[in-house]
mmCIF file of C-alpha atoms in Angstrom:
data_model
loop_
_atom_site.group_PDB
_atom_site.id
_atom_site.type_symbol
_atom_site.label_atom_id
_atom_site.label_comp_id
_atom_site.label_asym_id
_atom_site.label_seq_id
_atom_site.Cartn_x
_atom_site.Cartn_y
_atom_site.Cartn_z
ATOM 1 C CA UNK A 1 37.436 -13.418 22.416
ATOM 2 C CA UNK A 2 33.797 -12.625 21.627
ATOM 3 C CA UNK A 3 33.679 -15.436 19.044
ATOM 4 C CA UNK A 4 34.952 -17.891 21.643
ATOM 5 C CA UNK A 5 32.228 -16.765 24.072
ATOM 6 C CA UNK A 6 29.581 -17.254 21.366
ATOM 7 C CA UNK A 7 30.964 -20.692 20.542
ATOM 8 C CA UNK A 8 30.866 -21.785 24.153
ATOM 9 C CA UNK A 9 27.312 -20.496 24.553
ATOM 10 C CA UNK A 10 26.268 -22.453 21.456
ATOM 11 C CA UNK A 11 27.861 -25.610 22.802
ATOM 12 C CA UNK A 12 26.242 -25.187 26.243
ATOM 13 C CA UNK A 13 22.892 -24.592 24.570
ATOM 14 C CA UNK A 14 23.233 -27.709 22.393
ATOM 15 C CA UNK A 15 24.215 -29.845 25.384
ATOM 16 C CA UNK A 16 21.303 -28.502 27.419
ATOM 17 C CA UNK A 17 18.907 -29.267 24.544
ATOM 18 C CA UNK A 18 20.192 -32.864 24.274
ATOM 19 C CA UNK A 19 20.055 -33.442 28.010
ATOM 20 C CA UNK A 20 16.695 -31.661 28.428
ATOM 21 C CA UNK A 21 18.217 -29.413 31.064
ATOM 22 C CA UNK A 22 18.333 -25.662 31.450
ATOM 23 C CA UNK A 23 19.849 -25.201 34.898
ATOM 24 C CA UNK A 24 22.675 -22.703 35.292
ATOM 25 C CA UNK A 25 22.512 -21.379 31.718
ATOM 26 C CA UNK A 26 23.209 -17.771 30.959
ATOM 27 C CA UNK A 27 20.672 -15.939 28.747
ATOM 28 C CA UNK A 28 22.773 -16.381 25.594
ATOM 29 C CA UNK A 29 23.091 -20.144 26.119
ATOM 30 C CA UNK A 30 19.336 -20.329 26.806
ATOM 31 C CA UNK A 31 18.672 -18.718 23.420
ATOM 32 C CA UNK A 32 20.970 -21.206 21.702
ATOM 33 C CA UNK A 33 19.189 -24.008 23.571
ATOM 34 C CA UNK A 34 15.918 -22.867 21.981
ATOM 35 C CA UNK A 35 17.538 -22.842 18.558
ATOM 36 C CA UNK A 36 19.055 -26.306 19.051
ATOM 37 C CA UNK A 37 15.704 -27.733 20.166
ATOM 38 C CA UNK A 38 13.969 -26.221 17.145
ATOM 39 C CA UNK A 39 16.553 -27.649 14.758
ATOM 40 C CA UNK A 40 16.265 -31.221 16.036
ATOM 41 C CA UNK A 41 12.492 -31.219 16.569
ATOM 42 C CA UNK A 42 10.186 -32.732 14.016
ATOM 43 C CA UNK A 43 6.947 -31.157 12.822
ATOM 44 C CA UNK A 44 3.982 -32.169 14.934
ATOM 45 C CA UNK A 45 1.794 -32.984 11.945
ATOM 46 C CA UNK A 46 1.234 -32.495 8.270
ATOM 47 C CA UNK A 47 -0.267 -29.276 6.949
ATOM 48 C CA UNK A 48 -4.042 -29.218 6.542
ATOM 49 C CA UNK A 49 -5.473 -30.929 3.466
ATOM 50 C CA UNK A 50 -6.631 -27.683 1.898
ATOM 51 C CA UNK A 51 -3.382 -25.830 2.612
ATOM 52 C CA UNK A 52 -2.366 -25.483 -1.048
ATOM 53 C CA UNK A 53 -5.824 -24.293 -2.121
ATOM 54 C CA UNK A 54 -5.944 -21.724 0.678
ATOM 55 C CA UNK A 55 -2.420 -20.501 -0.097
ATOM 56 C CA UNK A 56 -3.251 -20.161 -3.807
ATOM 57 C CA UNK A 57 -6.460 -18.285 -2.998
ATOM 58 C CA UNK A 58 -4.545 -15.937 -0.693
ATOM 59 C CA UNK A 59 -1.970 -15.215 -3.399
ATOM 60 C CA UNK A 60 -4.708 -14.652 -5.988
ATOM 61 C CA UNK A 61 -6.516 -12.193 -3.700
ATOM 62 C CA UNK A 62 -3.385 -10.161 -3.043
ATOM 63 C CA UNK A 63 -1.743 -10.602 -6.431
ATOM 64 C CA UNK A 64 -2.271 -7.114 -7.839
ATOM 65 C CA UNK A 65 -1.867 -5.218 -4.603
ATOM 66 C CA UNK A 66 -2.163 -1.490 -5.104
ATOM 67 C CA UNK A 67 -1.052 -1.685 -8.734
ATOM 68 C CA UNK A 68 -4.415 -2.838 -10.052
ATOM 69 C CA UNK A 69 -6.490 0.110 -8.725
ATOM 70 C CA UNK A 70 -3.741 2.581 -9.593
ATOM 71 C CA UNK A 71 -3.581 1.207 -13.125
ATOM 72 C CA UNK A 72 -7.328 1.726 -13.474
ATOM 73 C CA UNK A 73 -7.036 5.310 -12.227
ATOM 74 C CA UNK A 74 -4.155 5.945 -14.615
ATOM 75 C CA UNK A 75 -6.144 4.478 -17.501
ATOM 76 C CA UNK A 76 -9.114 6.723 -16.648
ATOM 77 C CA UNK A 77 -6.879 9.803 -16.481
ATOM 78 C CA UNK A 78 -5.312 8.818 -19.802
ATOM 79 C CA UNK A 79 -8.754 8.390 -21.406
ATOM 80 C CA UNK A 80 -9.933 11.799 -20.123
ATOM 81 C CA UNK A 81 -6.716 13.430 -21.352
ATOM 82 C CA UNK A 82 -7.113 11.734 -24.726
ATOM 83 C CA UNK A 83 -10.699 12.956 -25.111
ATOM 84 C CA UNK A 84 -9.788 16.467 -23.936
ATOM 85 C CA UNK A 85 -6.858 16.692 -26.326
ATOM 86 C CA UNK A 86 -9.008 15.362 -29.180
ATOM 87 C CA UNK A 87 -11.599 18.070 -28.474
ATOM 88 C CA UNK A 88 -9.024 20.833 -28.164
ATOM 89 C CA UNK A 89 -6.613 19.758 -30.909
ATOM 90 C CA UNK A 90 -8.902 17.572 -33.039
ATOM 91 C CA UNK A 91 -8.382 19.508 -36.250
ATOM 92 C CA UNK A 92 -4.599 19.355 -35.876
ATOM 93 C CA UNK A 93 -4.726 15.592 -35.221
ATOM 94 C CA UNK A 94 -6.802 15.075 -38.312
ATOM 95 C CA UNK A 95 -4.309 17.084 -40.379
ATOM 96 C CA UNK A 96 -1.500 15.007 -38.898
ATOM 97 C CA UNK A 97 -3.254 11.777 -39.900
ATOM 98 C CA UNK A 98 -3.719 13.109 -43.420
ATOM 99 C CA UNK A 99 -0.064 14.235 -43.635
ATOM 100 C CA UNK A 100 2.193 11.451 -42.263
ATOM 101 C CA UNK A 101 5.354 13.521 -42.778
ATOM 102 C CA UNK A 102 4.283 15.697 -39.837
ATOM 103 C CA UNK A 103 6.953 15.386 -37.050
ATOM 104 C CA UNK A 104 4.389 14.681 -34.317
ATOM 105 C CA UNK A 105 2.960 11.675 -36.178
ATOM 106 C CA UNK A 106 5.964 9.599 -35.092
ATOM 107 C CA UNK A 107 5.163 10.247 -31.441
ATOM 108 C CA UNK A 108 1.524 9.347 -31.938
ATOM 109 C CA UNK A 109 2.526 6.114 -33.650
ATOM 110 C CA UNK A 110 4.999 5.356 -30.853
ATOM 111 C CA UNK A 111 2.236 5.890 -28.281
ATOM 112 C CA UNK A 112 -0.131 3.614 -30.187
ATOM 113 C CA UNK A 113 2.597 0.986 -30.454
ATOM 114 C CA UNK A 114 3.077 1.113 -26.654
ATOM 115 C CA UNK A 115 -0.647 0.632 -26.093
ATOM 116 C CA UNK A 116 -0.795 -2.296 -28.515
ATOM 117 C CA UNK A 117 2.311 -3.959 -27.052
ATOM 118 C CA UNK A 118 0.954 -3.570 -23.525
ATOM 119 C CA UNK A 119 -2.336 -5.149 -24.530
ATOM 120 C CA UNK A 120 -0.606 -8.033 -26.356
ATOM 121 C CA UNK A 121 1.721 -8.734 -23.415
ATOM 122 C CA UNK A 122 -1.255 -8.752 -21.028
ATOM 123 C CA UNK A 123 -3.105 -11.217 -23.255
ATOM 124 C CA UNK A 124 -0.036 -13.466 -23.410
ATOM 125 C CA UNK A 125 0.257 -13.371 -19.617
ATOM 126 C CA UNK A 126 -3.398 -14.390 -19.271
ATOM 127 C CA UNK A 127 -2.906 -17.241 -21.719
ATOM 128 C CA UNK A 128 0.242 -18.415 -19.940
ATOM 129 C CA UNK A 129 -1.606 -18.600 -16.582
ATOM 130 C CA UNK A 130 -4.280 -20.917 -17.924
ATOM 131 C CA UNK A 131 -3.914 -24.625 -17.212
ATOM 132 C CA UNK A 132 -1.899 -26.144 -20.004
ATOM 133 C CA UNK A 133 -0.452 -22.772 -20.997
ATOM 134 C CA UNK A 134 -2.499 -22.496 -24.196
ATOM 135 C CA UNK A 135 -6.043 -21.959 -25.220
#
């Protein structure tokens, strides 16, 4: 029964939009009249000439969002932790470098591999964004 009421309100709204009338319409039919008028109306004009440039500039300004400053903070914290651990455990790190069979050397190499892969993927993303895709 509710679907039938909705259907009838849609039909009344479409008729009222075609006939440019709104007399004796219930609130639901008035809403459907607005929708029907919006569907059949044409845009008033073309977008401004610089629309694409402004949209691209807006996207570029807000591209990183909060990730960019947080990434910088995380990088700074990582650098401070790296320096602090080198000062505190420097002799052990040096022994680990001299003896590759040390169990912790695998983790250090895995960490270095992550840093290198992150840097390479960032460079590839920068290259891909350039006009033409290559440089």
